[in-house]
Short mmCIF file of C-alpha atoms in Angstrom, two decimals:
data_model
loop_
_atom_site.label_atom_id
_atom_site.label_comp_id
_atom_site.label_asym_id
_atom_site.label_seq_id
_atom_site.Cartn_x
_atom_site.Cartn_y
_atom_site.Cartn_z
CA MET A 1 -58.00 67.84 40.68
CA LYS A 2 -59.89 64.60 41.26
CA ILE A 3 -58.62 62.50 44.15
CA LEU A 4 -58.00 58.99 42.85
CA LYS A 5 -59.13 56.03 44.91
CA THR A 6 -56.08 54.04 45.96
CA CYS A 7 -55.62 50.45 47.10
CA THR A 8 -55.17 50.04 50.87
CA ILE A 9 -52.37 47.48 50.39
CA CYS A 10 -50.36 48.79 47.42
CA VAL A 11 -50.34 52.20 45.68
CA MET A 12 -52.26 51.36 42.51
CA ASP A 13 -55.12 53.74 41.90
CA GLU A 14 -57.78 54.80 39.41
CA SER A 15 -55.17 55.96 36.91
CA ASP A 16 -55.60 52.29 35.97
CA GLU A 17 -58.98 52.64 34.28
CA ASP A 18 -59.76 48.93 34.72
CA ILE A 19 -58.87 48.67 38.41
CA LYS A 20 -61.46 47.11 40.71
CA PHE A 21 -61.64 47.34 44.49
CA ILE A 22 -63.17 44.95 47.00
CA ASP A 23 -63.05 46.15 50.60
CA GLY A 24 -60.42 48.68 49.51
CA ILE A 25 -58.11 46.04 48.00
CA CYS A 26 -57.35 46.19 44.27
CA ASN A 27 -57.58 43.32 41.81
CA HIS A 28 -53.80 43.30 41.36
CA CYS A 29 -53.25 42.52 45.06
CA ARG A 30 -55.98 39.89 45.02
CA ASP A 31 -54.45 38.22 41.96
CA PHE A 32 -51.05 38.23 43.64
CA ASP A 33 -52.44 36.53 46.76
CA LEU A 34 -53.89 33.77 44.59
CA LEU A 35 -50.68 33.18 42.62
CA LYS A 36 -47.78 34.01 44.95
CA ASP A 37 -47.47 30.48 46.39
CA LYS A 38 -46.80 29.22 42.85
CA TYR A 39 -43.49 31.12 42.99
CA ASN A 40 -42.54 30.24 46.56
CA PHE A 41 -40.16 27.28 46.80
CA SER A 42 -38.26 25.42 49.47
CA LYS A 43 -34.48 25.32 49.02
CA THR A 44 -34.76 21.69 47.95
CA GLN A 45 -37.46 22.46 45.39
CA GLU A 46 -35.36 25.31 43.95
CA GLU A 47 -32.46 22.90 43.46
CA ILE A 48 -34.76 20.36 41.83
CA ASN A 49 -36.23 22.99 39.52
CA LEU A 50 -32.80 24.13 38.36
CA SER A 51 -31.54 20.57 38.01
CA ASN A 52 -34.54 19.62 35.89
CA LEU A 53 -34.07 22.75 33.79
CA LYS A 54 -30.43 21.95 33.14
CA GLU A 55 -31.28 18.36 32.23
CA GLU A 56 -34.00 19.37 29.77
CA ILE A 57 -31.87 22.06 28.13
CA SER A 58 -28.88 19.72 27.85
CA LYS A 59 -31.01 17.13 26.07
CA ARG A 60 -32.33 19.74 23.68
CA SER A 61 -28.92 21.20 22.81
CA LYS A 62 -26.93 18.13 21.75
CA LYS A 63 -26.48 19.36 18.18
CA SER A 64 -25.87 23.04 18.95
CA GLU A 65 -22.73 24.97 19.88
CA PHE A 66 -24.77 26.79 22.52
CA ASP A 67 -27.14 25.39 25.11
CA VAL A 68 -29.28 28.51 25.41
CA LEU A 69 -30.01 31.96 24.03
CA ILE A 70 -30.28 34.84 26.51
CA GLY A 71 -31.65 38.25 25.61
CA MET A 72 -29.30 40.73 27.28
CA SER A 73 -30.23 44.32 28.18
CA GLY A 74 -27.77 45.05 30.99
CA GLY A 75 -30.64 45.32 33.48
CA VAL A 76 -30.86 43.33 36.70
CA ASP A 77 -33.15 40.56 35.41
CA SER A 78 -31.21 39.58 32.29
CA SER A 79 -27.88 39.99 34.11
CA TYR A 80 -29.00 37.68 36.90
CA VAL A 81 -30.21 35.15 34.33
CA CYS A 82 -26.66 35.05 32.94
CA HIS A 83 -25.32 34.48 36.44
CA LEU A 84 -27.70 31.55 37.03
CA VAL A 85 -27.02 29.97 33.64
CA SER A 86 -23.28 30.25 34.25
CA LYS A 87 -23.63 28.56 37.65
CA LEU A 88 -25.53 25.73 35.98
CA GLY A 89 -22.56 25.14 33.68
CA LEU A 90 -24.50 25.81 30.49
CA THR A 91 -23.09 27.63 27.46
CA ALA A 92 -25.00 30.68 26.32
CA LEU A 93 -25.20 32.99 23.36
CA CYS A 94 -26.18 36.43 24.66
CA LEU A 95 -28.15 38.58 22.25
CA HIS A 96 -28.35 42.34 22.62
CA PHE A 97 -30.80 44.43 20.63
CA ASP A 98 -29.35 47.89 19.96
CA ASN A 99 -32.05 50.32 18.87
CA GLY A 100 -29.85 53.37 19.29
CA TRP A 101 -30.86 54.26 22.86
CA ASN A 102 -28.37 52.32 25.02
CA SER A 103 -27.07 54.06 28.13
CA ASP A 104 -23.33 53.83 28.82
CA ILE A 105 -24.08 51.93 32.05
CA SER A 106 -26.09 49.24 30.25
CA VAL A 107 -23.30 48.68 27.70
CA SER A 108 -20.74 48.44 30.50
CA ASN A 109 -22.90 45.99 32.48
CA ILE A 110 -23.37 43.74 29.48
CA ARG A 111 -19.64 43.57 28.80
CA LYS A 112 -18.79 42.80 32.43
CA ILE A 113 -21.40 40.06 32.81
CA VAL A 114 -20.68 38.35 29.49
CA LYS A 115 -16.91 38.44 30.00
CA LYS A 116 -16.94 36.93 33.49
CA CYS A 117 -19.50 34.27 32.52
CA ASN A 118 -17.38 33.46 29.44
CA PHE A 119 -20.40 33.70 27.16
CA GLU A 120 -20.46 34.83 23.56
CA LEU A 121 -22.25 38.10 22.75
CA ILE A 122 -23.98 39.18 19.55
CA THR A 123 -25.15 42.78 19.30
CA VAL A 124 -27.64 43.41 16.52
CA VAL A 125 -27.79 47.09 15.61
CA MET A 126 -31.01 48.31 14.07
CA ASP A 127 -31.03 50.52 11.00
CA TRP A 128 -31.34 53.89 12.73
CA SER A 129 -32.99 55.69 9.83
CA GLU A 130 -35.81 53.14 9.72
CA PHE A 131 -36.18 52.79 13.49
CA ARG A 132 -36.22 56.57 13.92
CA ASP A 133 -38.94 56.87 11.29
CA ILE A 134 -41.11 54.29 13.09
CA GLN A 135 -40.66 55.96 16.49
CA ARG A 136 -41.52 59.36 15.03
CA SER A 137 -44.71 57.90 13.54
CA PHE A 138 -45.81 56.65 16.97
CA PHE A 139 -45.36 60.11 18.49
CA LYS A 140 -47.42 61.62 15.69
CA ALA A 141 -50.10 58.95 16.13
CA GLY A 142 -50.57 59.92 19.78
CA VAL A 143 -50.71 56.30 21.03
CA ILE A 144 -49.48 55.25 24.44
CA ASP A 145 -47.24 52.26 23.78
CA ILE A 146 -44.25 53.67 21.92
CA GLU A 147 -42.20 50.83 23.41
CA LEU A 148 -44.32 48.36 21.42
CA ILE A 149 -41.85 48.76 18.55
CA THR A 150 -38.85 47.60 20.58
CA ASP A 151 -40.68 44.95 22.58
CA ASN A 152 -42.04 43.28 19.45
CA ALA A 153 -38.74 43.46 17.60
CA ILE A 154 -36.74 41.99 20.50
CA TYR A 155 -38.93 38.89 20.60
CA ALA A 156 -38.88 38.51 16.82
CA LEU A 157 -35.10 38.92 16.72
CA ALA A 158 -34.50 36.41 19.52
CA TRP A 159 -36.61 33.77 17.83
CA LYS A 160 -34.92 34.45 14.48
CA GLU A 161 -31.40 34.28 15.93
CA ALA A 162 -32.16 31.10 17.88
CA ARG A 163 -33.32 29.43 14.68
CA LYS A 164 -30.28 30.71 12.79
CA GLN A 165 -27.84 29.40 15.40
CA GLY A 166 -29.68 26.12 15.92
CA ILE A 167 -30.37 26.97 19.57
CA ARG A 168 -33.44 25.16 20.87
CA SER A 169 -33.70 26.75 24.33
CA TRP A 170 -34.31 30.41 25.07
CA ILE A 171 -34.12 31.73 28.64
CA THR A 172 -35.76 35.07 29.37
CA GLY A 173 -35.54 37.42 32.32
CA SER A 174 -39.28 37.91 32.56
CA ASN A 175 -40.73 37.01 35.94
CA TYR A 176 -44.02 37.19 37.76
CA LEU A 177 -43.00 38.41 41.22
CA TYR A 178 -41.56 41.76 40.13
CA GLU A 179 -43.41 42.31 36.84
CA HIS A 180 -47.02 41.53 37.70
CA GLY A 181 -49.83 44.06 37.95
CA MET A 182 -49.30 46.09 34.77
CA PRO A 183 -52.65 47.67 33.74
CA LYS A 184 -53.80 46.61 30.28
CA SER A 185 -54.69 50.19 29.40
CA TRP A 186 -51.10 51.33 29.92
CA SER A 187 -49.77 49.38 26.95
CA TRP A 188 -50.83 47.44 23.88
CA SER A 189 -50.51 43.80 22.86
CA LYS A 190 -46.82 43.16 22.21
CA GLN A 191 -47.62 40.70 19.41
CA ASP A 192 -49.40 43.28 17.27
CA SER A 193 -47.09 43.81 14.32
CA ARG A 194 -50.10 44.86 12.24
CA ASN A 195 -50.64 47.84 14.53
CA ILE A 196 -46.99 48.86 14.19
CA LYS A 197 -47.12 48.67 10.41
CA HIS A 198 -50.34 50.66 10.06
CA ILE A 199 -49.25 53.42 12.43
CA HIS A 200 -46.00 53.71 10.50
CA LYS A 201 -47.80 53.64 7.15
CA THR A 202 -50.16 56.41 8.32
CA HIS A 203 -47.65 58.73 9.97
CA GLY A 204 -44.24 57.66 8.70
CA SER A 205 -42.15 58.71 5.74
CA GLY A 206 -43.96 56.42 3.32
CA LYS A 207 -41.22 53.80 3.18
CA LYS A 208 -42.10 50.22 4.11
CA ILE A 209 -40.54 48.52 7.13
CA ARG A 210 -37.89 46.26 5.64
CA LYS A 211 -35.15 45.71 8.22
CA LEU A 212 -36.83 45.70 11.64
CA PRO A 213 -37.80 42.13 12.63
CA LEU A 214 -41.45 41.84 13.66
CA TYR A 215 -43.83 39.04 14.62
CA GLY A 216 -47.58 38.66 14.89
CA PRO A 217 -50.06 36.70 17.04
CA HIS A 218 -50.13 33.64 14.77
CA LYS A 219 -46.41 32.94 15.15
CA TYR A 220 -46.54 33.76 18.86
CA ALA A 221 -49.38 31.29 19.39
CA LEU A 222 -47.42 28.54 17.63
CA ILE A 223 -44.24 29.27 19.60
CA ARG A 224 -46.03 29.37 22.94
CA SER A 225 -48.19 26.30 22.46
CA ILE A 226 -46.09 23.80 20.50
CA ASN A 227 -42.58 25.32 20.52
CA PHE A 228 -42.88 26.11 16.84
CA GLY A 229 -39.50 25.81 15.15
CA PHE A 230 -38.28 23.73 18.11
CA VAL A 231 -37.35 26.83 20.12
CA LYS A 232 -38.66 26.54 23.67
CA GLN A 233 -38.84 29.47 26.05
CA PHE A 234 -37.93 29.10 29.73
CA LYS A 235 -38.49 31.56 32.61
CA ILE A 236 -35.75 30.63 35.03
CA LEU A 237 -36.56 33.43 37.47
CA ASP A 238 -40.00 31.88 38.01
CA MET A 239 -38.31 28.63 39.07
CA ILE A 240 -36.55 30.13 42.10
CA ASN A 241 -37.36 32.47 44.97
CA TYR A 242 -36.27 35.43 42.90
CA ASP A 243 -35.37 38.50 44.92
CA ALA A 244 -34.51 41.45 42.68
CA ILE A 245 -32.97 43.40 45.58
CA LYS A 246 -30.59 40.58 46.54
CA ALA A 247 -29.87 39.95 42.86
CA LYS A 248 -28.64 43.53 42.49
CA GLU A 249 -26.39 43.16 45.53
CA LEU A 250 -24.87 39.95 44.18
CA LEU A 251 -24.30 41.43 40.72
CA GLN A 252 -22.66 44.50 42.20
CA HIS A 253 -20.36 42.41 44.37
CA GLU A 254 -19.40 39.67 41.90
CA TYR A 255 -19.52 41.48 38.56
CA ASP A 256 -19.06 45.17 39.41
CA TRP A 257 -22.54 45.66 37.93
CA GLN A 258 -23.81 49.24 38.20
CA GLU A 259 -27.22 50.48 39.23
CA TYR A 260 -28.91 52.51 36.49
CA GLY A 261 -32.02 53.88 38.18
CA SER A 262 -35.56 52.54 38.14
CA LYS A 263 -36.73 49.41 36.35
CA HIS A 264 -35.94 49.38 32.60
CA GLU A 265 -33.97 52.64 32.74
CA GLU A 266 -30.96 50.97 31.10
CA SER A 267 -32.37 52.59 27.93
CA ILE A 268 -32.23 56.38 27.66
CA PHE A 269 -35.46 56.42 25.67
CA THR A 270 -37.26 54.16 28.13
CA ARG A 271 -36.17 56.39 31.00
CA PHE A 272 -37.53 59.46 29.23
CA TYR A 273 -40.69 57.61 28.19
CA GLN A 274 -41.45 56.49 31.74
CA ASN A 275 -40.35 59.64 33.54
CA TYR A 276 -41.74 62.27 31.18
CA ILE A 277 -43.97 61.10 28.31
CA LEU A 278 -46.25 58.83 30.34
CA PRO A 279 -46.92 61.30 33.19
CA LYS A 280 -47.05 64.37 30.92
CA LYS A 281 -49.31 63.14 28.14
CA PHE A 282 -51.09 60.11 29.62
CA LYS A 283 -51.20 61.02 33.34
CA ILE A 284 -49.54 57.72 34.22
CA ASP A 285 -46.84 57.20 36.85
CA LYS A 286 -45.38 53.79 36.03
CA ARG A 287 -43.45 53.79 39.30
CA LYS A 288 -46.72 52.81 40.98
CA VAL A 289 -46.65 49.40 39.30
CA HIS A 290 -43.02 48.69 40.19
CA TYR A 291 -43.36 49.95 43.76
CA SER A 292 -46.60 48.03 44.26
CA ALA A 293 -44.84 44.81 43.26
CA LEU A 294 -42.12 45.57 45.82
CA ILE A 295 -44.77 46.21 48.49
CA ARG A 296 -46.47 42.87 47.80
CA ASN A 297 -43.10 41.14 47.99
CA GLY A 298 -42.39 42.77 51.36
CA LYS A 299 -39.38 44.74 50.10
CA ILE A 300 -40.73 48.18 51.02
CA THR A 301 -43.67 49.52 53.00
CA ARG A 302 -46.66 51.31 51.53
CA ASP A 303 -45.95 54.38 53.70
CA GLU A 304 -42.39 54.57 52.39
CA VAL A 305 -43.65 54.45 48.81
CA LEU A 306 -46.28 57.12 49.40
CA LYS A 307 -43.57 59.47 50.64
CA VAL A 308 -41.53 58.83 47.49
CA LEU A 309 -44.53 59.40 45.22
CA GLN A 310 -45.28 62.73 46.89
CA SER A 311 -41.93 64.01 45.68
CA GLU A 312 -41.28 65.17 42.13
CA THR A 313 -41.82 62.41 39.55
CA VAL A 314 -38.33 62.77 38.15
CA ASP A 315 -35.07 64.62 38.46
CA ASP A 316 -35.82 67.83 36.55
CA ASN A 317 -32.22 68.29 35.43
CA LEU A 318 -31.93 64.73 34.13
CA THR A 319 -35.33 64.97 32.46
CA GLN A 320 -34.40 68.16 30.63
CA LYS A 321 -31.13 66.61 29.53
CA ASP A 322 -32.97 63.52 28.28
CA LYS A 323 -35.58 65.65 26.53
CA ASP A 324 -32.99 67.66 24.65
CA PHE A 325 -31.18 64.48 23.63
CA VAL A 326 -34.31 62.58 22.53
CA LEU A 327 -35.73 65.48 20.53
CA LYS A 328 -32.45 66.09 18.73
CA LYS A 329 -32.01 62.41 17.95
CA LEU A 330 -35.58 62.05 16.66
CA GLY A 331 -35.53 65.35 14.78
CA PHE A 332 -38.39 67.10 16.62
CA SER A 333 -38.34 70.79 17.52
CA HIS A 334 -39.34 71.66 21.09
CA ASP A 335 -42.49 73.40 19.86
CA GLU A 336 -43.48 70.43 17.71
CA PHE A 337 -42.86 67.97 20.53
CA ASP A 338 -44.66 70.05 23.17
CA GLU A 339 -47.68 70.26 20.88
CA MET A 340 -47.75 66.46 20.61
CA MET A 341 -47.57 66.22 24.41
CA ARG A 342 -50.60 68.53 24.72
CA SER A 343 -52.68 66.69 22.14
CA LYS A 344 -55.34 64.21 23.23
CA PRO A 345 -54.17 60.58 23.47
CA VAL A 346 -55.33 58.25 20.72
CA SER A 347 -56.14 54.57 21.23
CA HIS A 348 -54.13 51.94 19.36
CA SER A 349 -57.49 50.50 18.31
CA ARG A 350 -57.94 53.48 15.98
CA TYR A 351 -55.38 51.81 13.75
CA LYS A 352 -55.47 48.38 12.13
CA ASN A 353 -54.62 45.73 14.68
CA ASN A 354 -54.64 42.05 15.61
CA LEU A 355 -56.70 42.41 18.77
CA PHE A 356 -59.22 39.76 17.68
CA PHE A 357 -56.56 37.09 17.16
CA ASN A 358 -54.61 38.14 20.25
CA ASN A 359 -57.69 37.63 22.41
CA LEU A 360 -58.70 34.44 20.61
CA TYR A 361 -55.34 32.76 21.08
CA MET A 362 -55.07 33.94 24.68
CA ASN A 363 -58.44 32.43 25.55
CA ILE A 364 -57.55 29.16 23.81
CA TYR A 365 -54.20 29.02 25.60
CA LYS A 366 -55.77 29.62 29.01
CA SER A 367 -58.39 26.93 28.46
CA VAL A 368 -55.90 24.33 27.21
CA PHE A 369 -52.79 25.02 29.30
CA ARG A 370 -54.19 26.41 32.56
#
């Protein structure tokens, strides 16, 4: 087995095919050093940032029942966003996207947070027959980013619901400090609805996608640049000294929020995808990204992480339980699924896609709004 070159500061290695090292330090660590001060605030500046946010949102929401829309997963980031918005005295409509893979803990967390914050909750349940068909097609296609389906639909649904409710401000839980450093080769552009449709058309049941909300790069470019449809997106966690570890402690103490495992494991499918599918088929351990972010933020040492990574990737008993559940729910036999895991990975670019427009709009955005 080839020994992969690893960064001397974090634990990212050559499993990221685009990684570059200078004096043993990877590009992700170098990028973080350049940008980290942008997310480091004095206590006074934090208060100013939140005050300005509240003022802008209040002005935008004069004609709406709700000040903001919050996408709610039950994870630490979205839960902490609810806490902050509640403390600001804003009214929120919480939107939960149910694709059929919710864990019991995530559902419980959502209910606890929303109830105590006195927010309204809308849960939009996807048509399982259609969603199942799309997920099955991605397995058959052999592409890496099976989560592209959910990630695209969540954004499309949030924008649609905000427009429907007349909500002009949308606060997300995305943040730089704990989500930076994801290799491009480990996923696909989240705006690529064309890719989703062609993969499904090629490997699905033959039925068109009719109920799952999707969006493409053109709409995304309009939303991001000029707040198309008057819905503006805010990243509140990038306006404070966000500490995911302390956020968990606060949520546990004030809301009886429960830990669910690693990042994004509030979904049973996501847990299985990260703990089994990625390492088994694509030789990717996504924990390296999350742990590396913690290392750069000074929350854990590199030596401590290396010890963790030397252990088994996942709990074998939990993984087997998840595997049995996922296969039964998706309608795959063990032999059929194992064969797909052994097959050679296929690039998303083999299917019709919007890569040209994604790159074009990204370059334009960087040059205009940098």
